[in-house]
Short mmCIF file of C-alpha atoms in Angstrom, two decimals:
data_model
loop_
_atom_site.label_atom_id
_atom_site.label_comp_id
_atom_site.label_asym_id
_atom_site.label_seq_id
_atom_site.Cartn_x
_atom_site.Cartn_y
_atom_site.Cartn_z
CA UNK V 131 2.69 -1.31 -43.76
CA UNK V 132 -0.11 -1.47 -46.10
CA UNK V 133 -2.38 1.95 -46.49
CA UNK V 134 -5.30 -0.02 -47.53
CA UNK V 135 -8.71 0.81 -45.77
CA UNK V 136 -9.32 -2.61 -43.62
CA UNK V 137 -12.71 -3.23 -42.78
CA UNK V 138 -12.17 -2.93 -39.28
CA UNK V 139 -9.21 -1.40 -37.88
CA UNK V 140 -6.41 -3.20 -35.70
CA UNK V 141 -6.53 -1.37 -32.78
CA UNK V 142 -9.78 0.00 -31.64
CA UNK V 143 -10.82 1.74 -28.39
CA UNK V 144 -14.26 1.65 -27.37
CA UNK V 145 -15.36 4.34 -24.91
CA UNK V 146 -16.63 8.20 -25.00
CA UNK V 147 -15.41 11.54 -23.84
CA UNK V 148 -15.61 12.55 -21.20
CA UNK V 149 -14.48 9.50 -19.35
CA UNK V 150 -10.90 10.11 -18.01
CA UNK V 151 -10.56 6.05 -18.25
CA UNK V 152 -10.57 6.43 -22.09
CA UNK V 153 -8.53 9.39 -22.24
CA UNK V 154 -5.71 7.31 -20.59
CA UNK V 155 -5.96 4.73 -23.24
CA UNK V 156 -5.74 7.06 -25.99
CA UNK V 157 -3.02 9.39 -24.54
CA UNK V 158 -1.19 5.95 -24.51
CA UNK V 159 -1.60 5.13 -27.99
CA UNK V 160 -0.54 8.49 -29.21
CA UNK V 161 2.39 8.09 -27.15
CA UNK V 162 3.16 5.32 -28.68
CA UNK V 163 1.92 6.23 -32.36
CA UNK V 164 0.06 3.74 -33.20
CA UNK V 165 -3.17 4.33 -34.81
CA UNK V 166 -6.32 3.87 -33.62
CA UNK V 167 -10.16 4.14 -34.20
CA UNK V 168 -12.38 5.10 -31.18
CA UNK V 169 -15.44 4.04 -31.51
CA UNK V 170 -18.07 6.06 -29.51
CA UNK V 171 -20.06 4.10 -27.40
CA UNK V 172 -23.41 5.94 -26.96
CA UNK V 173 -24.43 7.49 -23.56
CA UNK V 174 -26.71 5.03 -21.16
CA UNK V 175 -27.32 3.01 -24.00
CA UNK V 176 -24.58 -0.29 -24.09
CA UNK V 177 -23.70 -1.55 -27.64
CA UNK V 178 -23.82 -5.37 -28.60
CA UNK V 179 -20.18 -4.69 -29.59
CA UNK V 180 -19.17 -3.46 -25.65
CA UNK V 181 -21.36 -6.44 -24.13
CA UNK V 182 -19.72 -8.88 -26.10
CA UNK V 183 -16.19 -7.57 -25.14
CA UNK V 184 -16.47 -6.58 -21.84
CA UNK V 185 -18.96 -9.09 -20.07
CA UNK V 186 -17.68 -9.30 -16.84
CA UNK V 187 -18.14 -5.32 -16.05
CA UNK V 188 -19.99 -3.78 -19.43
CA UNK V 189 -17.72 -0.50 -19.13
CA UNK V 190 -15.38 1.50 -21.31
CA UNK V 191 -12.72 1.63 -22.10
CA UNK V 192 -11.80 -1.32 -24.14
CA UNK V 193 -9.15 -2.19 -26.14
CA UNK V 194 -9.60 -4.00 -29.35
CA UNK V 195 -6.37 -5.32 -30.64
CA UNK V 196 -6.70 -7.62 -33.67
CA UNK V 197 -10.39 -8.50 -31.85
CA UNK V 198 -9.09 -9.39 -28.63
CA UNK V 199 -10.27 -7.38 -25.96
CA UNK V 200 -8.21 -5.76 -23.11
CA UNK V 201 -10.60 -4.03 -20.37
CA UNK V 202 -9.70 -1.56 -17.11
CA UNK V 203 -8.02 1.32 -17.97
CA UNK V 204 -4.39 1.04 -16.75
CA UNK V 205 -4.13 -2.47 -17.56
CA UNK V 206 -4.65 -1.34 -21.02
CA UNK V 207 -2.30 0.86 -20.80
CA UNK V 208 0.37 -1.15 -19.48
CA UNK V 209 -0.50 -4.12 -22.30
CA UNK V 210 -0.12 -1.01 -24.71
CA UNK V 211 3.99 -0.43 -23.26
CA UNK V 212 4.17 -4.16 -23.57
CA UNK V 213 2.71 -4.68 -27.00
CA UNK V 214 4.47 -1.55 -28.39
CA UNK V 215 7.64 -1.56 -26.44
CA UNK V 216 9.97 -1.29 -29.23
CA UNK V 217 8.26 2.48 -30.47
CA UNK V 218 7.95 5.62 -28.77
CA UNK V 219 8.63 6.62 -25.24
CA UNK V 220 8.67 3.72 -22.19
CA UNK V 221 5.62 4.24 -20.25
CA UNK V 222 5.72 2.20 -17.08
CA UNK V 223 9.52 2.75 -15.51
CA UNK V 224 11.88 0.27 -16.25
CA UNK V 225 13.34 0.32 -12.84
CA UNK V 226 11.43 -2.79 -10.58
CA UNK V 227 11.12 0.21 -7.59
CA UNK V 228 10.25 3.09 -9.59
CA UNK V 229 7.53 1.30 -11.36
CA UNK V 230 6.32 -0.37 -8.04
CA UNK V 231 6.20 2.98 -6.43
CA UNK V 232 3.82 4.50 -10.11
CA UNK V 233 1.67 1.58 -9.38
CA UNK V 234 1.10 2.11 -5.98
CA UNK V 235 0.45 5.81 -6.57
CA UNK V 236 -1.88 5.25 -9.29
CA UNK V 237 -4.21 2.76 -7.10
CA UNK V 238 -3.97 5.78 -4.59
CA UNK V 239 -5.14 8.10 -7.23
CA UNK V 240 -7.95 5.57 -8.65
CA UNK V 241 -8.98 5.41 -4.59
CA UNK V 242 -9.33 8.61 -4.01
CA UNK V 243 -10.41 10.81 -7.04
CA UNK V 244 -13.16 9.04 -9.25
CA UNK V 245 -15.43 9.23 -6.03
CA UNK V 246 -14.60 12.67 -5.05
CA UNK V 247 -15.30 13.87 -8.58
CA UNK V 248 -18.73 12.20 -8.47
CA UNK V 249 -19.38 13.91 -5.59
CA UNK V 250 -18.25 17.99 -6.66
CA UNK V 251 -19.73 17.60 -9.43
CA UNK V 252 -22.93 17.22 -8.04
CA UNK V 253 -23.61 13.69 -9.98
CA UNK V 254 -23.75 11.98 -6.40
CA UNK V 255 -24.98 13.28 -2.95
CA UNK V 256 -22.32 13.97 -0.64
CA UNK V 257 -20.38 16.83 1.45
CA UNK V 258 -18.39 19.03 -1.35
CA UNK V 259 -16.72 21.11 1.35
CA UNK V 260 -14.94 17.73 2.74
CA UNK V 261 -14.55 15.99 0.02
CA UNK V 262 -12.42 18.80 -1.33
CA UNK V 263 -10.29 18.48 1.64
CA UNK V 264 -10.07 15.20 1.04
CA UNK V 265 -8.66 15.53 -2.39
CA UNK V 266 -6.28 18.34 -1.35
CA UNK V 267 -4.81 16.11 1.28
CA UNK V 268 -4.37 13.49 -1.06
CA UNK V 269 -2.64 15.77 -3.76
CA UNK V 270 -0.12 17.02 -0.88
CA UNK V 271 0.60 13.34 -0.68
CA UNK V 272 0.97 13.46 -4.75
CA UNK V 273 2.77 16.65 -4.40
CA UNK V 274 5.63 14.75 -2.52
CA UNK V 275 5.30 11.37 -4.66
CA UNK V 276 6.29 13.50 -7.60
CA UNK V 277 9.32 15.08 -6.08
CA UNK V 278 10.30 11.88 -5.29
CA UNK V 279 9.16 10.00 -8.52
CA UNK V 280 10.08 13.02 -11.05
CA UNK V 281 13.61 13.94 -9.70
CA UNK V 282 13.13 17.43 -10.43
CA UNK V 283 12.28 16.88 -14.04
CA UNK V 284 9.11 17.61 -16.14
CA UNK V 285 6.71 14.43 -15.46
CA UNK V 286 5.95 11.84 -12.93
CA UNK V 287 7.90 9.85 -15.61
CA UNK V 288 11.13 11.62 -15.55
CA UNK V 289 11.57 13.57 -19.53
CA UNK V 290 8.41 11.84 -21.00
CA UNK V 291 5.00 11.28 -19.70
CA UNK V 292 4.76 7.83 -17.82
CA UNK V 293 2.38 5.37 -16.18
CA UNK V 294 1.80 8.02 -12.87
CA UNK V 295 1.18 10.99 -15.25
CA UNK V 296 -1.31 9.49 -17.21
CA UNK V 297 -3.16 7.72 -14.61
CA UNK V 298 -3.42 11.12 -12.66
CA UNK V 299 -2.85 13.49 -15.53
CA UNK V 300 -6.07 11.90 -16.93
CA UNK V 301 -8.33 13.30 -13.85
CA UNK V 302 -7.52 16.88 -14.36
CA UNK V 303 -10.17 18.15 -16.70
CA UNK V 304 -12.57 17.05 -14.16
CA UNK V 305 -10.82 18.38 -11.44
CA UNK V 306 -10.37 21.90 -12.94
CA UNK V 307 -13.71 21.48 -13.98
CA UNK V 308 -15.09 21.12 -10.46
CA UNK V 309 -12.81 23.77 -9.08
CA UNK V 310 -15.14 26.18 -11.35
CA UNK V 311 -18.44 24.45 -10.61
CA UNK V 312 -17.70 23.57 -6.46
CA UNK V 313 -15.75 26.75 -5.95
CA UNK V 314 -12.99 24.91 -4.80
CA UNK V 315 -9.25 25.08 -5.06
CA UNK V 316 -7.68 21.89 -5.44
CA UNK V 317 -4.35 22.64 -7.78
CA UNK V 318 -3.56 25.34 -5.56
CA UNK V 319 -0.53 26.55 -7.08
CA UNK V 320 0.82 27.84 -3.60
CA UNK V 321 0.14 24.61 -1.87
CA UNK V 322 1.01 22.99 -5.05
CA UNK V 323 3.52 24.04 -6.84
CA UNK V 324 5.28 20.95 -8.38
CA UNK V 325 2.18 19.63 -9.19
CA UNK V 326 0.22 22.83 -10.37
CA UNK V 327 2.78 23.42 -13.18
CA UNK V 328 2.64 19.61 -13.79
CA UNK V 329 -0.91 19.96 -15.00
CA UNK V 330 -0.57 22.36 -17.17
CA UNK V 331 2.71 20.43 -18.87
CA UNK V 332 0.60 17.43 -18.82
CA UNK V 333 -2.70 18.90 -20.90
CA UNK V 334 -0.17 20.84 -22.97
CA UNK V 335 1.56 18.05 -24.41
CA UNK V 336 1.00 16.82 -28.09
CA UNK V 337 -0.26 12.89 -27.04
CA UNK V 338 -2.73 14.98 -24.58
CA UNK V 339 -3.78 17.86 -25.75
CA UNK V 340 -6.34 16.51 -28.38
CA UNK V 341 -7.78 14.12 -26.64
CA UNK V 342 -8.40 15.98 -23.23
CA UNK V 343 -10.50 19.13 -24.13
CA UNK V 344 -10.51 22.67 -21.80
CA UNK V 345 -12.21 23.23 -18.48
CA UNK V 346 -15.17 25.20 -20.43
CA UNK V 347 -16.17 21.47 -22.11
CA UNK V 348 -15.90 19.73 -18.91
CA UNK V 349 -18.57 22.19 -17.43
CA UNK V 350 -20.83 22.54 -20.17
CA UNK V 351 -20.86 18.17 -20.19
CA UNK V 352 -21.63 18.36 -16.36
CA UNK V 353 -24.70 21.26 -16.23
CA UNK V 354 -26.19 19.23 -19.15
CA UNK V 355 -26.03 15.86 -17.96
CA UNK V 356 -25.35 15.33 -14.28
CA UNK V 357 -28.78 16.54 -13.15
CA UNK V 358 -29.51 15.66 -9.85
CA UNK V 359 -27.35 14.04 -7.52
CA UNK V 360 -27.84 10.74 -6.69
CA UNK V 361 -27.73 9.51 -3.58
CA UNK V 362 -24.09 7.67 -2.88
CA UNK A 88 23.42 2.53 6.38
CA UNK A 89 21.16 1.00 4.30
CA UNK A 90 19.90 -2.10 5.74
CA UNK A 91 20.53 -4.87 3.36
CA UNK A 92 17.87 -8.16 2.78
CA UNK A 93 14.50 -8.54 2.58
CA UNK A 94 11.65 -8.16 5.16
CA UNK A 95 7.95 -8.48 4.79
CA UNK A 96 5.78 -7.23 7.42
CA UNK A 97 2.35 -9.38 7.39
CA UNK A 98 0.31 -10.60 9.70
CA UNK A 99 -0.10 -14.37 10.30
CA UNK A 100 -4.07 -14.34 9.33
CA UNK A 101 -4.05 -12.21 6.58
CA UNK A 102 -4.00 -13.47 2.88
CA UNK A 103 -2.45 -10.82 1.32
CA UNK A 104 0.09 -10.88 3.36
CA UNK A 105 0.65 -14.65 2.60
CA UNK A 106 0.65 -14.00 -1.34
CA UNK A 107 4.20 -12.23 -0.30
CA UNK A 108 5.78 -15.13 0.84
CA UNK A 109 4.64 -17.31 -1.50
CA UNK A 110 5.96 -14.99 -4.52
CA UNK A 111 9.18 -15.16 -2.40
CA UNK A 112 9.58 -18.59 -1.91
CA UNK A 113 8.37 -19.68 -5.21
CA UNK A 114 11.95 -17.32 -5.82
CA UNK A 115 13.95 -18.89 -3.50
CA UNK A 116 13.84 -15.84 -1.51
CA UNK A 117 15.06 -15.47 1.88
CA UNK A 118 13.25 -12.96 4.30
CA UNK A 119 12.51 -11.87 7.45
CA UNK A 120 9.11 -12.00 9.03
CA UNK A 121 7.61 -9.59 11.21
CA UNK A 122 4.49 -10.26 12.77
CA UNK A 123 2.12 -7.09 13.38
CA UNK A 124 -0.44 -6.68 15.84
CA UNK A 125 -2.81 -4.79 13.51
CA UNK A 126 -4.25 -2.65 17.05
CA UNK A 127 -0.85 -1.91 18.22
CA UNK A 128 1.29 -0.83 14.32
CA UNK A 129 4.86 -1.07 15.23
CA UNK A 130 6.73 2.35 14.70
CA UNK A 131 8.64 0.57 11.81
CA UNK A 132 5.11 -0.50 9.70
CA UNK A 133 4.28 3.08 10.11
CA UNK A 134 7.09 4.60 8.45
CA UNK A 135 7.25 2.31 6.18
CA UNK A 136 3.56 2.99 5.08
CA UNK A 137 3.05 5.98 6.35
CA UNK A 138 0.13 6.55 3.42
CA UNK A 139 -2.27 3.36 3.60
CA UNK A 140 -0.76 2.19 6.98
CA UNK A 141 -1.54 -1.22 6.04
CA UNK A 142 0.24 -4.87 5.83
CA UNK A 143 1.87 -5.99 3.77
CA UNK A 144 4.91 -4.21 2.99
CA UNK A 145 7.99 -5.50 1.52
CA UNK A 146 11.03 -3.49 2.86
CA UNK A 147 14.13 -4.74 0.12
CA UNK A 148 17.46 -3.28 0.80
CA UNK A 149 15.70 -0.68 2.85
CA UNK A 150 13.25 0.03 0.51
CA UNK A 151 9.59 -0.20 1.20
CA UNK A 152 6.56 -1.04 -2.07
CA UNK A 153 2.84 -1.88 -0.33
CA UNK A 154 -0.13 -3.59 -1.82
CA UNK A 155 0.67 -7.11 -2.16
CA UNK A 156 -0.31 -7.19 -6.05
CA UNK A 157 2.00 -4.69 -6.57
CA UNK A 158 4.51 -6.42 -4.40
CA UNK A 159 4.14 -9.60 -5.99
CA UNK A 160 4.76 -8.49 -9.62
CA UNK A 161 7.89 -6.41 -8.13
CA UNK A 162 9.17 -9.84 -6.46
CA UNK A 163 8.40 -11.22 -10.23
CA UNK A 164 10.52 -8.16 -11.69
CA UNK A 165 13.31 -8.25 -9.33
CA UNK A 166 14.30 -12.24 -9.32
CA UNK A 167 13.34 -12.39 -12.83
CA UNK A 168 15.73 -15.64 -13.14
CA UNK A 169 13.84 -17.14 -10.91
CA UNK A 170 10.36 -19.34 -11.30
CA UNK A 171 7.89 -17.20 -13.27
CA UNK A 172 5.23 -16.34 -11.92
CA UNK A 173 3.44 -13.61 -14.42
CA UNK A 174 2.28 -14.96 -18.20
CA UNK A 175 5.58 -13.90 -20.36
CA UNK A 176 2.91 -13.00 -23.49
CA UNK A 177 1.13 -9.16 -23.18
CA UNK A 178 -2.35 -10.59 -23.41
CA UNK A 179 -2.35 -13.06 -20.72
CA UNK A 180 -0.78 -10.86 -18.44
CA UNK A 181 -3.46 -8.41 -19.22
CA UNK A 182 -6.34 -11.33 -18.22
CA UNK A 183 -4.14 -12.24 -15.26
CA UNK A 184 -4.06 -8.71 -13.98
CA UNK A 185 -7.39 -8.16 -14.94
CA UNK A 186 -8.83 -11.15 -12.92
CA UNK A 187 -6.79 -10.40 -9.81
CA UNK A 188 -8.77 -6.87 -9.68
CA UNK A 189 -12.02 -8.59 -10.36
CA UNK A 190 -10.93 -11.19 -7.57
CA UNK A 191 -9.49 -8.22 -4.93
CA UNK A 192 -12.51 -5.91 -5.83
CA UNK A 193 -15.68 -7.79 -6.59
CA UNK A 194 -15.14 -11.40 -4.86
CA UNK A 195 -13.46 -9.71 -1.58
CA UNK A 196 -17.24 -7.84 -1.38
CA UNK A 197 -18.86 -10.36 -2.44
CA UNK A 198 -17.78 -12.70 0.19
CA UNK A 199 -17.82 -10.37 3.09
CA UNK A 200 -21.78 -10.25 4.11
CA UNK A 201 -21.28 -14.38 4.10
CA UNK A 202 -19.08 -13.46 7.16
CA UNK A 203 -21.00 -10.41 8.64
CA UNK A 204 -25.10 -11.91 8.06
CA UNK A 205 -27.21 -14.84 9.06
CA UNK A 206 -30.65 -16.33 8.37
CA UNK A 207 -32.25 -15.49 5.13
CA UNK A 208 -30.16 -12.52 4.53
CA UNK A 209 -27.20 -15.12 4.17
CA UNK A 210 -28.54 -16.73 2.02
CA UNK A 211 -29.54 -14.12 -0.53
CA UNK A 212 -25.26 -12.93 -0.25
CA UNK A 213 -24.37 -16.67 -0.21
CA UNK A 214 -26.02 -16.56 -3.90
CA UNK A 215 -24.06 -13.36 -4.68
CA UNK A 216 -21.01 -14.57 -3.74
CA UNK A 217 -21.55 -17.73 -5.82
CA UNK A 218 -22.35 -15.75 -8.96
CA UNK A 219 -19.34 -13.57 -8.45
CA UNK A 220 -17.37 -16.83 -7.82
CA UNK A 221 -18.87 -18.41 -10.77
CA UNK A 222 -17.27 -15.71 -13.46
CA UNK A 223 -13.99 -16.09 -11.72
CA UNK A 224 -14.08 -20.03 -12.36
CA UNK A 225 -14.25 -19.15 -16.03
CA UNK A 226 -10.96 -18.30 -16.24
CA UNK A 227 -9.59 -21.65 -14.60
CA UNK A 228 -11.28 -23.78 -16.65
CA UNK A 229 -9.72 -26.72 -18.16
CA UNK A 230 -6.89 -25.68 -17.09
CA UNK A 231 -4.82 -27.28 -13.69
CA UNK A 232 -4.09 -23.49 -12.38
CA UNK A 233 -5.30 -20.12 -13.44
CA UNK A 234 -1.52 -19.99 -14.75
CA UNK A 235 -1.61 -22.81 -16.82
CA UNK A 236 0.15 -26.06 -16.43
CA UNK A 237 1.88 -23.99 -13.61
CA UNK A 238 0.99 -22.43 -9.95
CA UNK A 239 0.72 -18.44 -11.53
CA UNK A 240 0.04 -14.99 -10.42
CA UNK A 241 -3.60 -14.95 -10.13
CA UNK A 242 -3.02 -18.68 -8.07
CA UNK A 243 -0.87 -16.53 -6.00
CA UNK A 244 -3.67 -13.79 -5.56
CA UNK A 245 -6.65 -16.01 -4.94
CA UNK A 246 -5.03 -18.97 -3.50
CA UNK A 247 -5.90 -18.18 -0.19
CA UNK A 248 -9.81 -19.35 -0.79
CA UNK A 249 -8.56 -22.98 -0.89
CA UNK A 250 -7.59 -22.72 2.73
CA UNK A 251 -9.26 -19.61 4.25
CA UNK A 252 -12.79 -19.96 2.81
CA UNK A 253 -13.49 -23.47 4.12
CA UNK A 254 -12.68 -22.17 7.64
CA UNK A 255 -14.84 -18.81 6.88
CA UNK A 256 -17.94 -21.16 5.81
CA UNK A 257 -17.93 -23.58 9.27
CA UNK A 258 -17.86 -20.74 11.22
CA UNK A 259 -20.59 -18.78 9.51
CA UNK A 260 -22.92 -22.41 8.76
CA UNK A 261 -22.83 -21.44 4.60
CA UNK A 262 -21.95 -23.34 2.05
CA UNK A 263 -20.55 -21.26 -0.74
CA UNK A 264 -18.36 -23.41 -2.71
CA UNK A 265 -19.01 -26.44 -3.35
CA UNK A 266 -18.98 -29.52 -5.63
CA UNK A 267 -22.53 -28.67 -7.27
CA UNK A 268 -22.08 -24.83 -7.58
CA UNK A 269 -18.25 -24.32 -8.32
CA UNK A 270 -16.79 -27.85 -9.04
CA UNK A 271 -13.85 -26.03 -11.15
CA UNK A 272 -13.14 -24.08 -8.19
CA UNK A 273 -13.49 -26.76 -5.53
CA UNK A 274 -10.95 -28.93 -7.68
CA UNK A 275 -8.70 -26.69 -7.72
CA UNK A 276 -8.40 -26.02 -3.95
CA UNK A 277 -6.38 -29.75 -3.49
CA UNK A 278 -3.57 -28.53 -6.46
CA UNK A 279 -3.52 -25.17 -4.41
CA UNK A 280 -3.14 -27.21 -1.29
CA UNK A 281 -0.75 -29.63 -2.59
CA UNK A 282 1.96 -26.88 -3.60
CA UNK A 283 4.78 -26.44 -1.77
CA UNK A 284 5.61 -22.65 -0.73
CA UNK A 285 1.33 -23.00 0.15
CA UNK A 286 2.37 -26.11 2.17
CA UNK A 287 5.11 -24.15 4.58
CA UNK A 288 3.30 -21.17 5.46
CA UNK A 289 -0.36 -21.94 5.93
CA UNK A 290 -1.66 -20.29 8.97
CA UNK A 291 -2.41 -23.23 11.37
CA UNK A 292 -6.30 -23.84 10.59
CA UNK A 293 -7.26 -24.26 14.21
CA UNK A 294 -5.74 -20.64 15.28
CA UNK A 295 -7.52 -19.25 12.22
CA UNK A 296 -10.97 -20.67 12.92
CA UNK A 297 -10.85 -19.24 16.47
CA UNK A 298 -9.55 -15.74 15.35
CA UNK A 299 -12.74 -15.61 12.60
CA UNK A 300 -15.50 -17.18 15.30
CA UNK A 301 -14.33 -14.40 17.40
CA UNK A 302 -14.34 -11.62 14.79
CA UNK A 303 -17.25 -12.63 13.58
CA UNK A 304 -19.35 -13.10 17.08
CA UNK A 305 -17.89 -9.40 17.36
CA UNK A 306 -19.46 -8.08 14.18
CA UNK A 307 -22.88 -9.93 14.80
CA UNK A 308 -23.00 -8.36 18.36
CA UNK A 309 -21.99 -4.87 17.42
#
């Protein structure tokens, strides 16, 4: 493979930190080692380059591969286990049930916690104290899904990190995050245990740990920029 | 014992539940139907969806997988000798997938107030729903289906319109797709029509007007 500086990179990922969407692209690629630029699209301020690849919604993350644009998050991230199938780990399951089963609880996740997040983080008006009971119910239900999904092994994905670990994995900063800011417990280690020590495996590991910084980050990005809440 | 075969549990009105059976009988599938009331959940729907509660479900082997996208690239997965029904290359299974959201998340609300608004209020959502309509189109055009040469996934996922949405827009008096705004689209509903796993299970269209004047002479009176 050449080493020569191209003008513009293969594979590039447009989107931002802190945007758990983008994290699951990247924690993809690295999974997959293949390099990457991410190019940072500015905050409430769309570039040409992100209106010309992403039309129909105008939102990160997008893929770039060879200038063709891939856009929603996990559908990125499954063209990434297609495109790169023959390196690194498998990321969707190869079984038809096992990987219907991810998929089903990765819509579940994508239901329930980008909302709720909005919401304890103060970005949008809303009731903290149920939405927090909201998300603990649906972890319980996430709690079981990975008994079921991980076999008693480390991830969602069996040995490796999969499709359901990244798709979830990618919402804990902000969840830890608003545990802090809410005063909340939502990765309750007693109610939680499977999936309490699966978060900490999860933003340990090498294709996550550089791309998804520590709770303190999360915070300081909310008090600075989330303001008042919106009304929902 | 595991109970061998196939089952979908659906109900006769709902398109989701027909994308199922079409995926299976584009397969050569056989199944067994079971017909929910959607007031009155059988015991066995429950169970077997315990999380969303909702139809469809596809029970294989004794298995159960919900959400008929999900269900429908599974049925792909499964019977993957069978007719294809997802793009083989990565890219245009990424546009496939990625228009089936669009369609299940942004036309699916788009359409709605049609069905739930009169007057002038109609038609300021009729106007929506055309616009959302409109960027769907883009992805059929010039081409016979949104799969090609071939009935495809995302035929599978929004095929429904070509028989549901007619009905929907007699009994709410709008006109959302037609020949001036979303020719494309409107051309397209006669190949839909035309196929044959659409031909064998289309809800009869009499049953289905009456259930939607009724539903929606319920939601206007609430």
């Amino acid at each position: 493979m050449s080493s020569e500086k191209q003008e513009t990179a293969a594979v590039r990922v447009l989107g931002r930190w802190p945007s758990p969407f983008v994290i699951r692209v990247l924690v993809a690629l690295r999974l997959k080692g293949v390099e990457y630029e991410l190019v940072e699209e500015p905050m409430g301020n769309r570039s040409e380059l992100l209106l010309a690849s992403n039309p129909v919604h105008r939102k990160i993350p997008v893929l770039l591969h060879n200038g063709k644009a891939v856009s929603e998050s996990l559908i990125i991230v499954q063209y990434v286990d297609e495109v790169w199938a023959s390196q690194g780990p498998a990321i969707v399951p190869s079984d038809p049930y096992a990987r219907a089963a991810e998929r089903f609880w990765g819509q579940y996740v994508d239901d329930k916690f980008p909302s709720a997040i909005r919401v304890l983080r103060g970005k949008v008006a809303g009731d903290k104290d149920e939405t927090a009971a909201q998300v603990a119910a649906a972890l319980q239900h996430l709690e079981e899904a990975f008994v079921q999904c991980g076999q008693g092994k480390d991830y969602f994905g069996g040995d490796s990190i999969g499709y359901l670990d990244i798709t979830l994995g990618s919402h804990v900063g902000w969840v830890r995050a608003v545990e802090r800011m809410a005063g909340v417990s939502l990765l309750d280690a007693a109610k939680l245990p499977s999936l309490a020590a699966w978060a900490d495996r999860f933003c340990a590991h090498p294709a996550v740990a550089d791309v998804m910084p520590g709770t303190d980050r999360y915070v300081e990005f909310s008090v600075k920029n989330d303001g008042v809440p919106k009304a929902n | 014992m595991v109970e061998k075969g196939v089952k979908v549990f659906g109900m006769w009105a709902s398109p989701m539940a027909i994308r199922v059976e079409w995926a299976l009988r584009l397969k050569g599938v056989a199944y067994e139907y079971v017909d929910e009331d959607l007031a009155n959940k059988s015991d066995a729907l429950l169970r077997h969806n315990p999380v969303t509660k909702k139809v469809p479900v596809l029970v294989h082997d004794g298995e159960p997988i919900a959400e008929s996208t999900i269900i429908v690239e599974y049925i792909d997965e499964v019977w993957k000798d069978g007719y294809p029904i997802m793009p083989s290359d990565p890219y245009e299974r990424a546009q496939a997938r990625f228009w089936a959201k669009y369609a299940d998340e942004k036309c699916i609300a788009a359409i709605y107030p049609v069905f739930t608004s009169t007057g002038e209020a109609q038609a300021k959502v009729v106007h929506e729903a055309q616009q959302c309509l409109k960027t769907l189109e883009k992805a059929l055009e010039g081409k016979k289906f949104f799969g090609g040469g071939d009935f495809g996934y995302l035929d599978v996922i929004v095929g429904w319109y070509a028989h549901w949405l007619p009905i929907i827009e007699e009994v709410c008096g709008a006109k959302v797709v037609t020949d001036e705004e979303l020719p494309v689209l409107k051309a397209w509903y006669d190949r839909i029509l035309a196929v044959d796993v659409v031909k064998e299970t289309l809800p009869p269209r009499d049953k289905l007007l009456a259930l939607n004047k009724a539903r929606r002479e319920q939601l206007l009176s609430a």
